[in-house]
PDB file of C-alpha atoms in Angstrom:
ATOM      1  CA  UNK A   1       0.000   0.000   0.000  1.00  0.00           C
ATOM      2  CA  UNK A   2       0.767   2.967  -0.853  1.00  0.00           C
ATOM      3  CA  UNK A   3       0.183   5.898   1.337  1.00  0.00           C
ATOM      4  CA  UNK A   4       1.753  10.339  -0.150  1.00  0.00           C
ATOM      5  CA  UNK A   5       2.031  12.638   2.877  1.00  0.00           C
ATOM      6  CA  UNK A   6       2.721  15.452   0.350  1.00  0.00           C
ATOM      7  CA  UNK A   7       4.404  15.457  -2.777  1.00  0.00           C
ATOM      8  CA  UNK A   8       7.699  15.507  -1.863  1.00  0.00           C
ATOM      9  CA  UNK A   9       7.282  12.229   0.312  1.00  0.00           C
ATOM     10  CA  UNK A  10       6.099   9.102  -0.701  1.00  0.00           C
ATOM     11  CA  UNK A  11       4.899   5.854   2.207  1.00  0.00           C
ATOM     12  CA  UNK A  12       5.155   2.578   1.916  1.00  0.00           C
ATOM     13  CA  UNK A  13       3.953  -0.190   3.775  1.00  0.00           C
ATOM     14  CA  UNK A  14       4.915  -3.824   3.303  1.00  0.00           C
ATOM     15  CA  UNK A  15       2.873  -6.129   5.117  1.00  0.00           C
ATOM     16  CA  UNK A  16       3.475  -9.620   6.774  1.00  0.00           C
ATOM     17  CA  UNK A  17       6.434 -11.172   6.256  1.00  0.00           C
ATOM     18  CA  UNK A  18       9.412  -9.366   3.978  1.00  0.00           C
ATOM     19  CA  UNK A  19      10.817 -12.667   2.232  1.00  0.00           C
ATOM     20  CA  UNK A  20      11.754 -12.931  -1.430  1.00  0.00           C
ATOM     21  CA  UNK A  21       8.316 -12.244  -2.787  1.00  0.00           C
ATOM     22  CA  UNK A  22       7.209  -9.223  -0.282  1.00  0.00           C
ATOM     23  CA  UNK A  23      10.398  -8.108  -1.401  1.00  0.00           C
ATOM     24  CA  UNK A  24      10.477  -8.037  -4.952  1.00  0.00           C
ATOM     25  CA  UNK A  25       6.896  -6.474  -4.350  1.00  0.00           C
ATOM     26  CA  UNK A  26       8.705  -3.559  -2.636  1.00  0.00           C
ATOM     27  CA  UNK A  27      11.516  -3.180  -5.104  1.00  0.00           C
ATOM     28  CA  UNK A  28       9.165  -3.154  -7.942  1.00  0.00           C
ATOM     29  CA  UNK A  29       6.716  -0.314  -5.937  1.00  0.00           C
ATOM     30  CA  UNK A  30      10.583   1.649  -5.020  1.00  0.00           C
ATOM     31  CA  UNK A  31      11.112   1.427  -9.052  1.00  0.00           C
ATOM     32  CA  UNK A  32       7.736   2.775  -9.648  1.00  0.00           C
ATOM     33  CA  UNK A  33       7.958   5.390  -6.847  1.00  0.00           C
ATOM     34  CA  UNK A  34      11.465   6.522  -8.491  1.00  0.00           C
ATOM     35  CA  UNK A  35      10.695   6.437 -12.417  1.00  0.00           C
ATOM     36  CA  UNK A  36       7.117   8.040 -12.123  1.00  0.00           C
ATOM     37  CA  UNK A  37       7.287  11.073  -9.630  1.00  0.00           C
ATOM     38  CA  UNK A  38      10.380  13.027  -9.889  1.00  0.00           C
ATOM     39  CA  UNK A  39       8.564  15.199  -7.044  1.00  0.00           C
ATOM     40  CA  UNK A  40       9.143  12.526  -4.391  1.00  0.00           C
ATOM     41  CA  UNK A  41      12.167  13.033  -2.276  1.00  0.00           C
ATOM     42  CA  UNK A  42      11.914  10.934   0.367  1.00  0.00           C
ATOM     43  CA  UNK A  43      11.087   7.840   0.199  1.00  0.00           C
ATOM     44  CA  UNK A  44       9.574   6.331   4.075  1.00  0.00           C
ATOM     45  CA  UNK A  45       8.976   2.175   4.372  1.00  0.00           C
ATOM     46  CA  UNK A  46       6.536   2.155   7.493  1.00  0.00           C
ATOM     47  CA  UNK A  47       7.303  -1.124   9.021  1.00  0.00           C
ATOM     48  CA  UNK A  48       4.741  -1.375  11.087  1.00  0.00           C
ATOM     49  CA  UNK A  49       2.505  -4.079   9.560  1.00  0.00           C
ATOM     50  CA  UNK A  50       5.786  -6.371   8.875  1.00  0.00           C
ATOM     51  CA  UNK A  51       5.828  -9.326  11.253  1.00  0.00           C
ATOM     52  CA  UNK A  52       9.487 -10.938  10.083  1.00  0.00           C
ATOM     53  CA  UNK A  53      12.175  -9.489   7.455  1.00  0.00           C
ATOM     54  CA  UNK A  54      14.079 -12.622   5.957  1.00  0.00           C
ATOM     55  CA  UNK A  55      17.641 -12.830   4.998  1.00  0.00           C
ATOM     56  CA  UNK A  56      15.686 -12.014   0.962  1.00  0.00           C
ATOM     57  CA  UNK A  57      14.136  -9.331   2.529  1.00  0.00           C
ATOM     58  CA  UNK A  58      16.841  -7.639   4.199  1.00  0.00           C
ATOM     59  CA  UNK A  59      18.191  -8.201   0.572  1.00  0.00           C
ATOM     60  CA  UNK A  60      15.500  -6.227  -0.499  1.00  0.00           C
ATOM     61  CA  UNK A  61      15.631  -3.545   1.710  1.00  0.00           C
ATOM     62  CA  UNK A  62      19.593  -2.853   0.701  1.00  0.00           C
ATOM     63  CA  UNK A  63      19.046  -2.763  -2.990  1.00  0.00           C
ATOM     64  CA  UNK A  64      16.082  -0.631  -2.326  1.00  0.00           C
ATOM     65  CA  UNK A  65      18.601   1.880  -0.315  1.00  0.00           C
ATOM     66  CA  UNK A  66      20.749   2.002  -2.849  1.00  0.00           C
ATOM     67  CA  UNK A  67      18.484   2.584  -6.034  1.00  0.00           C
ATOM     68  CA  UNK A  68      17.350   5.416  -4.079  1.00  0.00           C
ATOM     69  CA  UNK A  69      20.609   6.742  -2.826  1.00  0.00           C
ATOM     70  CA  UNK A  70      21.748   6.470  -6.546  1.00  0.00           C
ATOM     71  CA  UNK A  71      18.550   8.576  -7.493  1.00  0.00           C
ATOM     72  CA  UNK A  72      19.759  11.356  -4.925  1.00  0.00           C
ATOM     73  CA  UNK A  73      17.022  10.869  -2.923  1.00  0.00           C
ATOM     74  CA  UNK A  74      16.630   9.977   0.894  1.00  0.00           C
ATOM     75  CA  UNK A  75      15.092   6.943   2.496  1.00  0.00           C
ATOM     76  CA  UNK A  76      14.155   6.274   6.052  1.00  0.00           C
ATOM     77  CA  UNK A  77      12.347   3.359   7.490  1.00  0.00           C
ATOM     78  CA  UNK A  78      10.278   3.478  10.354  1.00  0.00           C
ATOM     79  CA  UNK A  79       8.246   1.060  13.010  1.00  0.00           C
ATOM     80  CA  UNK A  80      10.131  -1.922  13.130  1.00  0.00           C
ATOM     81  CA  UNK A  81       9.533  -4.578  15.776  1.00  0.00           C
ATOM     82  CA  UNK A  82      11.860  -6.052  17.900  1.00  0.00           C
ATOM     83  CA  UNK A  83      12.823  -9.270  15.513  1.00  0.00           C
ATOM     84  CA  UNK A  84      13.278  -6.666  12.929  1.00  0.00           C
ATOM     85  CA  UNK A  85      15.876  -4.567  15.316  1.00  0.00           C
ATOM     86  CA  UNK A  86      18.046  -7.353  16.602  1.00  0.00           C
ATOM     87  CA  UNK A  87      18.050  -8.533  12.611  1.00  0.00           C
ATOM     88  CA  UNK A  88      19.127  -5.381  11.491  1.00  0.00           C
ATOM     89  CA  UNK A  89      21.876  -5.064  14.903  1.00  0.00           C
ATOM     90  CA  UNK A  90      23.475  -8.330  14.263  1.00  0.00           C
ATOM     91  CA  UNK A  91      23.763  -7.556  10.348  1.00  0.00           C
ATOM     92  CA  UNK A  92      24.952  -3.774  11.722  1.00  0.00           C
ATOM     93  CA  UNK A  93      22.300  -2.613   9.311  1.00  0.00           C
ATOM     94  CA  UNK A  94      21.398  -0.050  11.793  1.00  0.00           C
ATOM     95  CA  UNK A  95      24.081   1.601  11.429  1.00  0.00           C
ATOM     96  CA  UNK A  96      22.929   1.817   7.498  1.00  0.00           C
ATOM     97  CA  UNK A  97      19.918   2.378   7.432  1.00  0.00           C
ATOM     98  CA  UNK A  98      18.088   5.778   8.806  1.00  0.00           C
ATOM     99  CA  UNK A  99      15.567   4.277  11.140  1.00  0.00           C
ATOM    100  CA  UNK A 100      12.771   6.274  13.220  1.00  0.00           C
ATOM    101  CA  UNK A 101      10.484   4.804  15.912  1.00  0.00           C
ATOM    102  CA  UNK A 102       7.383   5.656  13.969  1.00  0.00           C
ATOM    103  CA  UNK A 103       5.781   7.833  11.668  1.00  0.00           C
ATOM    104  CA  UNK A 104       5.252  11.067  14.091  1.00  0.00           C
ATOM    105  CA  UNK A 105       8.728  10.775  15.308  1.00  0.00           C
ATOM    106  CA  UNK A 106       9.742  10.913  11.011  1.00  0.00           C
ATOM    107  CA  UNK A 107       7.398  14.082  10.624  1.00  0.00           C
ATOM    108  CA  UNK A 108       9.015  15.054  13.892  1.00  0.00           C
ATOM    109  CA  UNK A 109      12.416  14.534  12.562  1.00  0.00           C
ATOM    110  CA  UNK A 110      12.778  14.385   8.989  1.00  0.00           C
ATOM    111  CA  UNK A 111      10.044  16.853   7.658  1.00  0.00           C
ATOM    112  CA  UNK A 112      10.290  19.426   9.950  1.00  0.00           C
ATOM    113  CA  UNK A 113      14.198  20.118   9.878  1.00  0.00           C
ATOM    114  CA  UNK A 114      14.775  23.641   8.630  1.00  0.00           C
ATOM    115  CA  UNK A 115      15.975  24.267   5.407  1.00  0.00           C
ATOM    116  CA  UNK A 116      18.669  26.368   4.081  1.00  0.00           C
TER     117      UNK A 116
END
């Protein structure tokens, strides 16, 4: 599902379990994001409705990162559960990826930082 907050941000929100198919899913909705809307800036996966993130899925979530780093955009991912944490701790993909506690704390964060 896909959820705009405005049109410089674009949501999305895997569900269930990120394995090889959820993932794919995502990559293909990332491509889509990325090649349609050159407004979108920042790209947010809400976690929140993702149960368990496979070693595919973690996959996923890299390539993701980097298709949109490559696109000079930002991504941030947000509401992860604890399986998800200690997943992306012992893989030190927390120190990779930008994660938030949830989606106030990105608004919080992320869309309210001052610009110039």
């Amino acid at each position: 599902m896909m959820i705009s907050m405005d049109l410089h941000v674009q949501v999305l929100e895997p569900t269930g379990i990120l394995d090889s198919v959820n993932g794919e899913t995502l990559r293909q909705q990332v491509d889509d994001v990325l090649t349609a809307d050159a407004e979108v800036l920042v790209l947010l996966i809400d976690l929140k409705e993702v149960t368990f993130v496979d070693s595919s899925g973690l996959g996923a979530l890299v390539s993701v990162l980097k298709k949109v780093r490559a696109s000079e955009r930002e991504m941030h991912i947000c509401s992860i559960n604890d399986q998800v944490r200690m997943l992306f701790e012992l893989t030190s993909m927390d120190q990779v990826f930008s994660i938030l506690k949830d989606r106030a704390h990105f608004e919080q964060q992320i869309l309210q930082q001052p610009t110039g």
